[in-house]
Tab-separated table of C-alpha atoms in Angstrom:
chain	number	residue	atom	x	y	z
A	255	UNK	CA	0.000	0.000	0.000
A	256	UNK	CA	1.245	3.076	-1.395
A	257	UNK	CA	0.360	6.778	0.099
A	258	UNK	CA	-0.475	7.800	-3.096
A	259	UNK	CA	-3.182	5.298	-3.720
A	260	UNK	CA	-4.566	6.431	-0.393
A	261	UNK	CA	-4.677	10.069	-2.176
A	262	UNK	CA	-6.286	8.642	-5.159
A	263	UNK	CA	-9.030	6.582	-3.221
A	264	UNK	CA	-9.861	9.971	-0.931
A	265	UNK	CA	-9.958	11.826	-3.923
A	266	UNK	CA	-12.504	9.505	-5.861
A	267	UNK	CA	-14.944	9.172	-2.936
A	268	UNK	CA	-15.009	13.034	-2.814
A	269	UNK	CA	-15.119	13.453	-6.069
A	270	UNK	CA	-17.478	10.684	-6.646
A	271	UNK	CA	-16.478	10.471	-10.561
A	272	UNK	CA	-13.015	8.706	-11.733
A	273	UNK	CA	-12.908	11.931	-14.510
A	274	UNK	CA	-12.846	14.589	-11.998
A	275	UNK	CA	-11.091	12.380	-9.480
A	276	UNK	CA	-8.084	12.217	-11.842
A	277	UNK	CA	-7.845	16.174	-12.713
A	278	UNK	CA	-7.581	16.508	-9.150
A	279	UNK	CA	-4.658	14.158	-8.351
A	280	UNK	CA	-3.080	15.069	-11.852
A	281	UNK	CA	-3.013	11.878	-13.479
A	282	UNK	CA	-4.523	9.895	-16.303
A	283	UNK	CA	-8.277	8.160	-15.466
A	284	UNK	CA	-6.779	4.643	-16.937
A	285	UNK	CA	-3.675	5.113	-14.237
A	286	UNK	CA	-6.576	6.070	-11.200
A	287	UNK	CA	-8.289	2.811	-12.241
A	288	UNK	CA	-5.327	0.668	-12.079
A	289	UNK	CA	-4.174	2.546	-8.727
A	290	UNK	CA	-7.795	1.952	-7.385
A	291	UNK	CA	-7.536	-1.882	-8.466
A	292	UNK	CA	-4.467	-2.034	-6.945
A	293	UNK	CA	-5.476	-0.903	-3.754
A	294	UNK	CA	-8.532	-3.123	-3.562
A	295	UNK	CA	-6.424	-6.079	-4.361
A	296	UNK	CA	-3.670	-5.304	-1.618
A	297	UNK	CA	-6.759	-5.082	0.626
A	298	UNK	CA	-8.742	-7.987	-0.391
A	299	UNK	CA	-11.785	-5.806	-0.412
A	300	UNK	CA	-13.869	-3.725	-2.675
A	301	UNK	CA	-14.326	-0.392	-1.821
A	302	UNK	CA	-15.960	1.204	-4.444
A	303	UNK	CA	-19.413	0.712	-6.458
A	304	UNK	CA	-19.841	1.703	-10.092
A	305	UNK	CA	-23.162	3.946	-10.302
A	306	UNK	CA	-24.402	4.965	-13.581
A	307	UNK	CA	-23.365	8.866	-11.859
A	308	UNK	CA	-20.235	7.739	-10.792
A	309	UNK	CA	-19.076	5.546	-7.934
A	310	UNK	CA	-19.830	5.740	-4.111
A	311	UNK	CA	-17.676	3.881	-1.674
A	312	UNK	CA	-18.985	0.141	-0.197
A	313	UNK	CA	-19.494	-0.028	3.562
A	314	UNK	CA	-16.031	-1.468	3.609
A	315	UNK	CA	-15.159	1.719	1.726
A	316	UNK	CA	-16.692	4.158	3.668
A	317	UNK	CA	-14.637	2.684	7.001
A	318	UNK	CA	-11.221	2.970	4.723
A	319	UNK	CA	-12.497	6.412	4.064
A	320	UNK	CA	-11.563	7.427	7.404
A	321	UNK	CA	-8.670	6.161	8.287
A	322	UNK	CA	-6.935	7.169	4.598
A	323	UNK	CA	-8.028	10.554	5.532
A	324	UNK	CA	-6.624	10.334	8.774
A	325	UNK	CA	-3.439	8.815	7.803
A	326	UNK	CA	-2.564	11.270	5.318
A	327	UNK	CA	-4.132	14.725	7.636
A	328	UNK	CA	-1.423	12.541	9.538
A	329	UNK	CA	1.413	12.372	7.478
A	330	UNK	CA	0.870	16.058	6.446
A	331	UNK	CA	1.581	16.821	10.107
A	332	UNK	CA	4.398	15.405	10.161
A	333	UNK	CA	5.997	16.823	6.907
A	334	UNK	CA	5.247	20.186	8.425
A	335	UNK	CA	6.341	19.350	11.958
A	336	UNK	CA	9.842	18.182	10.355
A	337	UNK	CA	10.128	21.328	7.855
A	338	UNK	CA	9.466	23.115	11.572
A	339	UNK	CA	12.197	21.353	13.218
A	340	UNK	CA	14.510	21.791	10.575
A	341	UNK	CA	13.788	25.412	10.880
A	342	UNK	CA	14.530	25.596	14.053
A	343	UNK	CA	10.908	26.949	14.850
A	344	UNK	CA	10.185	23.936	16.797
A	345	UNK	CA	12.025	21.537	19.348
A	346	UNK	CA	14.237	21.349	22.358
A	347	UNK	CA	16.854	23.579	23.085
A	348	UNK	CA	19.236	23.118	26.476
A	349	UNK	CA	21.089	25.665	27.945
A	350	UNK	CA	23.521	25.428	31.131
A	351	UNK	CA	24.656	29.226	32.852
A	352	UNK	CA	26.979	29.735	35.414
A	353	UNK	CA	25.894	30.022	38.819
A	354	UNK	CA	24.949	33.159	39.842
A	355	UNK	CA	26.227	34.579	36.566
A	356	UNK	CA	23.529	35.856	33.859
A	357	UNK	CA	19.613	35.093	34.867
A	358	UNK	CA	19.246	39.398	33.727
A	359	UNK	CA	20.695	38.295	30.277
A	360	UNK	CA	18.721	35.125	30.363
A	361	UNK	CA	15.574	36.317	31.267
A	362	UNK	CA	15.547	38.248	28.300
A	363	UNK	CA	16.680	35.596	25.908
A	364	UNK	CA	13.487	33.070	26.908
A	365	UNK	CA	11.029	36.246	26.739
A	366	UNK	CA	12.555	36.944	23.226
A	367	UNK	CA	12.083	33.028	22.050
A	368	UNK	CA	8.517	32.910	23.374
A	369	UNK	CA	7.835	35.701	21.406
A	370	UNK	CA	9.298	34.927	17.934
A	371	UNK	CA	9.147	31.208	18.588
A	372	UNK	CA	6.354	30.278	20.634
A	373	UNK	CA	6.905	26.269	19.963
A	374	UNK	CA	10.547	26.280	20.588
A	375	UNK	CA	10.693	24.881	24.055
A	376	UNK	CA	14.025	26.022	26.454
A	377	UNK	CA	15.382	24.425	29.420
A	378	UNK	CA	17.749	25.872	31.389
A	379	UNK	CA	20.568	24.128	34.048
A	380	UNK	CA	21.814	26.380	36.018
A	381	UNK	CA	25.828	24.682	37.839
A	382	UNK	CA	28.908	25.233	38.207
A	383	UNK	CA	31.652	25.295	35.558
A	384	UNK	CA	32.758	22.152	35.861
A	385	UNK	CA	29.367	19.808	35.757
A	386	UNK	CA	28.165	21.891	32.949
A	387	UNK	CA	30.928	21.283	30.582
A	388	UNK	CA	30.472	17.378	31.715
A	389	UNK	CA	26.993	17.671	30.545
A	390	UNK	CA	27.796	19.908	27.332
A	391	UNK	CA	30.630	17.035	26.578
A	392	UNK	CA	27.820	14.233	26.815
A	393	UNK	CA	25.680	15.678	24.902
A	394	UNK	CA	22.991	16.753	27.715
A	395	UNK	CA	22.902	20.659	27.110
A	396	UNK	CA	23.295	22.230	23.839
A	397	UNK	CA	25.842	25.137	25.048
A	398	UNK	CA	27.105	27.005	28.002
A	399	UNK	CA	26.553	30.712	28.956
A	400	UNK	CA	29.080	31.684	31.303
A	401	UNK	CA	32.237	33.151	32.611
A	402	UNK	CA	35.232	31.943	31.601
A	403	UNK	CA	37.650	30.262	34.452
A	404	UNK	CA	41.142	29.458	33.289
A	405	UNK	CA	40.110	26.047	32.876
A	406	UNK	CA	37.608	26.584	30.018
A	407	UNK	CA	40.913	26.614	27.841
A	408	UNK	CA	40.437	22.757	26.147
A	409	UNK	CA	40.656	21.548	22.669
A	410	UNK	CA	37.342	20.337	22.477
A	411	UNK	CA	35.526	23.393	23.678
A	412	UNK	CA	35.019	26.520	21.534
A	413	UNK	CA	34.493	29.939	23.376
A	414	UNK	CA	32.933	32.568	22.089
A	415	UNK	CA	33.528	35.842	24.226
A	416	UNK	CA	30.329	37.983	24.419
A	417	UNK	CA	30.921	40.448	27.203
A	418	UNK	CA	32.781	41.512	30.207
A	419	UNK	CA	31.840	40.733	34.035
A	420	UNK	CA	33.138	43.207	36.701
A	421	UNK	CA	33.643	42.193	40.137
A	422	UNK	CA	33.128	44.369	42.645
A	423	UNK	CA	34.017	44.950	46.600
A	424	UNK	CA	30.300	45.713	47.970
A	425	UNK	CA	29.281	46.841	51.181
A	426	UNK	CA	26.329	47.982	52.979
A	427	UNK	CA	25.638	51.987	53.033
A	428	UNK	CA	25.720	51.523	56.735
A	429	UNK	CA	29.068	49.831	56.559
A	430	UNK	CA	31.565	51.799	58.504
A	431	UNK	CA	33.671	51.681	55.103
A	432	UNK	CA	31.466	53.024	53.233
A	433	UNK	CA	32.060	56.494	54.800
A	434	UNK	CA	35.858	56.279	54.455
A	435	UNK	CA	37.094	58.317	51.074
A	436	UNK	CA	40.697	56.386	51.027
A	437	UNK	CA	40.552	52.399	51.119
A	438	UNK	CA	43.030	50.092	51.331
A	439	UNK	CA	43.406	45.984	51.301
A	440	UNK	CA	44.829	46.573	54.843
A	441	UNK	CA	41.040	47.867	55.776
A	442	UNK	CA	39.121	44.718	54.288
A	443	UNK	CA	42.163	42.760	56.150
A	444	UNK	CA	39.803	42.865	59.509
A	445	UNK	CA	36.719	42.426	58.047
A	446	UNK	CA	33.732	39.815	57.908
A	447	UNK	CA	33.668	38.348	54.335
A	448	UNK	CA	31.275	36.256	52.676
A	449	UNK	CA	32.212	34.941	48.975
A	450	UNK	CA	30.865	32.448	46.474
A	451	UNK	CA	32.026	29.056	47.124
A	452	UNK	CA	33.851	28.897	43.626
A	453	UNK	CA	37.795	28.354	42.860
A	454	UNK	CA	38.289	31.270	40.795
A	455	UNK	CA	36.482	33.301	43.361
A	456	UNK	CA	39.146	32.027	46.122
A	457	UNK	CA	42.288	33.206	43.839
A	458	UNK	CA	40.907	36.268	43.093
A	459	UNK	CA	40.719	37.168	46.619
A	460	UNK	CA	44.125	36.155	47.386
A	461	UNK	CA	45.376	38.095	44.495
A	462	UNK	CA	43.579	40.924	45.782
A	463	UNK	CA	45.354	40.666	49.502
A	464	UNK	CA	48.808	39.018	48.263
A	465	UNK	CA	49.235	41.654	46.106
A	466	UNK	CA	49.279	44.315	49.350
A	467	UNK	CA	51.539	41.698	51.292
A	468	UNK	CA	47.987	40.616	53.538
A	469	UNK	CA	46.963	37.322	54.238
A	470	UNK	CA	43.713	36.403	53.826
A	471	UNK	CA	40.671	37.841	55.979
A	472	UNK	CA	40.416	35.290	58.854
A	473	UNK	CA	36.701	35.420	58.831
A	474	UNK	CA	35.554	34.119	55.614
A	475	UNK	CA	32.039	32.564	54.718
A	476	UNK	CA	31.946	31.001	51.995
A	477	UNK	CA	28.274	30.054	49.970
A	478	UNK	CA	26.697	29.569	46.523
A	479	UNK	CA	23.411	31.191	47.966
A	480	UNK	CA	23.436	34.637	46.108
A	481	UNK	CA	20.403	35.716	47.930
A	482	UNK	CA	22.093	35.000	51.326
A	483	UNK	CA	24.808	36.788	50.452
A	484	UNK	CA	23.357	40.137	49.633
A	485	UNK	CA	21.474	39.443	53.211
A	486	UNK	CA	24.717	39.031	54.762
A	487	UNK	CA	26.424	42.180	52.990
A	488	UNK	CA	23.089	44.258	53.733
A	489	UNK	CA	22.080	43.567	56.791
A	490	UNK	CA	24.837	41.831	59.176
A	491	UNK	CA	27.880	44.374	57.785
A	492	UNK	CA	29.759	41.750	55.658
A	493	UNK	CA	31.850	42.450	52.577
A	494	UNK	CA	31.625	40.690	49.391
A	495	UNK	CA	32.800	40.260	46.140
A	496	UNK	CA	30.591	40.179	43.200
A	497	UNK	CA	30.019	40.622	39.583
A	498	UNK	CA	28.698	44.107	39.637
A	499	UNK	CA	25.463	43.366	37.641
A	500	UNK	CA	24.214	40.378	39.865
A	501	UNK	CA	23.671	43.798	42.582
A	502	UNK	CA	22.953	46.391	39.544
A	503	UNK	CA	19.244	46.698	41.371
A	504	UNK	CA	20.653	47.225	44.992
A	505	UNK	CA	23.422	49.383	43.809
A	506	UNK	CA	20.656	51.843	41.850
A	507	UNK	CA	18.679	51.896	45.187
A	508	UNK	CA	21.341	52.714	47.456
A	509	UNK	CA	21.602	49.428	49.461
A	510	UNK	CA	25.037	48.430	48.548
A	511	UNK	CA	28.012	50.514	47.800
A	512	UNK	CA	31.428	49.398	45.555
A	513	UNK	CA	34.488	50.059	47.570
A	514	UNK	CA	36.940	52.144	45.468
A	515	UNK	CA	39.958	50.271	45.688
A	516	UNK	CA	42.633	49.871	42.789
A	517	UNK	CA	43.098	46.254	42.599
A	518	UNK	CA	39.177	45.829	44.078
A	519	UNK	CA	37.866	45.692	40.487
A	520	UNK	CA	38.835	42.594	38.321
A	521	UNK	CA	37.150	41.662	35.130
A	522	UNK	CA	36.876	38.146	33.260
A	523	UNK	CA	35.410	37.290	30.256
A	524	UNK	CA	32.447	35.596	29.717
A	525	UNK	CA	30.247	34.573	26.580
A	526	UNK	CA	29.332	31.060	25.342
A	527	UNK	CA	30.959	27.606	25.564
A	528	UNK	CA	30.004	25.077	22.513
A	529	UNK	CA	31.669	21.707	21.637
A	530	UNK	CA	33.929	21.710	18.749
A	531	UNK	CA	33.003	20.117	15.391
A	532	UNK	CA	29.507	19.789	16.551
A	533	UNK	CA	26.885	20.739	14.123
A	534	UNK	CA	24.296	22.743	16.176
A	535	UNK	CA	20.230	22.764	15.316
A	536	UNK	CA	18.687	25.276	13.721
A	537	UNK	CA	16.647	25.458	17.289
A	538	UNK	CA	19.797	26.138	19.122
A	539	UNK	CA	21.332	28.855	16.622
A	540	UNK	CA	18.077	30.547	17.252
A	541	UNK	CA	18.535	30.822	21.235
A	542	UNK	CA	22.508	31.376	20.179
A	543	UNK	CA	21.508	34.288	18.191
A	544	UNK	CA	19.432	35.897	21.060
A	545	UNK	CA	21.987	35.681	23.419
A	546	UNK	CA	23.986	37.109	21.311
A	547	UNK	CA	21.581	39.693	20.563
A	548	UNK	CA	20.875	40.705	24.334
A	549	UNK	CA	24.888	40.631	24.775
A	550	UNK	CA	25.580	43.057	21.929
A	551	UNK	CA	22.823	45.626	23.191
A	552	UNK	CA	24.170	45.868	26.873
A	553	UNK	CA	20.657	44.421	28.240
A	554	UNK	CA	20.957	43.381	31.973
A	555	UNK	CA	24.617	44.958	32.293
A	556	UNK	CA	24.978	47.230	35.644
């Protein structure tokens, strides 16, 4: 059984006339009857009668009716569904960020998708650099949106830099610091700190005291909660370091002040992490292409 002699039967019982039948599906009447015959014989069945006016389907032909029409509404489906998918107007799309990185960048990116591509569905992992790249190297995510640690440098990973991150010393307005015009590492030496629980976090802060001849603040907390470590830097007189627009809404309201120091600002680059040699989805270069987007505007920077 052919789809095409499906289309010919469904187009004779409409019809109900072999001449008009075969104008319709573009072939010769002699080539619908053999098609028709054909069909009948792979089916063991008749399913049409010959009427002086034309031909009407048999009670066997009226059930094949419906499930030829149904089969081919069925296979239309699909032929659009697939032209859909290889659009990249349809299907799954995974995407892993950093912790505590880029949810203002994000944020944007889905609200763009579900308005250009309402069926494109978008799940997002949020970890840490390390179990993200496992999962982008397996095959479970689709890319990365991140910062980029010194490890990220590996010859099956391709990085794409989109922007800059700033971290930032942040205090409280209430801080005692916060009224001092002149700070030094020697200052923050004393202090209560409370960090993200992240390598590259732990040598920048060393850097930051080494550099001044200081060892390390004795009193250090160390957590991947970003909400309980604005509480801590707002509330309980902490200091922090931060990428300046995870706190671009507390800094705007007055909460939290940057400390001016020289080596208290340190930038990394960040932007997307993709397997090399892989051939991405259309799907994927269209959530690829608003990040990009967002990136290139300045959207959700401090």
């Amino acid at each position: 059984m052919e789809l095409r002699q499906l289309r010919h039967f469904v187009a004779v019982v409409e019809c109900g006339n072999l001449s008009r039948a075969s104008r319709k599906v573009h072939i010769s009447q002699p080539a619908l009857t053999r098609s028709i015959k054909a069909l009948e014989g792979h089916l063991r069945a008749r399913l049409l009668d010959r009427k002086p006016r034309g031909v009407v389907p048999t009670p066997t032909g009226d059930v094949f009716y419906q499930h030829a029409k149904l089969i081919l509404n069925e296979c239309s489906r699909a032929k659009d569904e697939i032209l859909d998918v290889e659009s990249g107007s349809v299907g799954q799309v995974n995407i892993g960020i950093g912790a505590m990185f880029s949810a203002a960048i994000i944020d944007q990116v889905v609200g763009r998708i579900t308005e250009h591509h309402p069926t494109l569905h978008i799940s997002i992992t949020e970890g840490f650099f390390e179990d993200l790249v496992d999962q982008l190297r397996d095959g479970r995510i689709d890319a990365i949106f991140t910062n980029f640690p010194a490890a990220a440098a590996a010859v099956d990973l391709v990085l794409e830099p989109l922007w800059t991150v700033t971290a930032v010393i942040l205090v409280s307005a209430r801080h005692p610091l916060a009224r001092k015009r002149k700070i030094t590492a020697a200052d923050l030496s004393d202090t209560k700190w409370v960090v993200v629980n992240q390598p590259h976090v732990a040598d920048s802060l060393d850097q930051l005291f080494s550099k001044s001849g200081l060892a390390l603040p004795t009193s250090t907390t160390r957590t991947n909660s970003l909400g309980l470590i604005k509480a801590l830097v707002a509330r309980q007189g902490f200091v922090s370091f931060l990428p300046e627009h995870l706190v671009s809404d507390e800094l705007k309201r007055g909460e939290l002040l940057i400390l001016n120091l020289p080596q208290g600002r340190i930038e990394r680059r960040a932007g997307l992490i993709l397997r090399a040699g892989v051939h991405l989805r259309p799907a994927v270069n269209h959530v690829l292409t608003e990040i990009r987007k967002v990136c290139a505007t300045g959207l959700g920077r401090s």
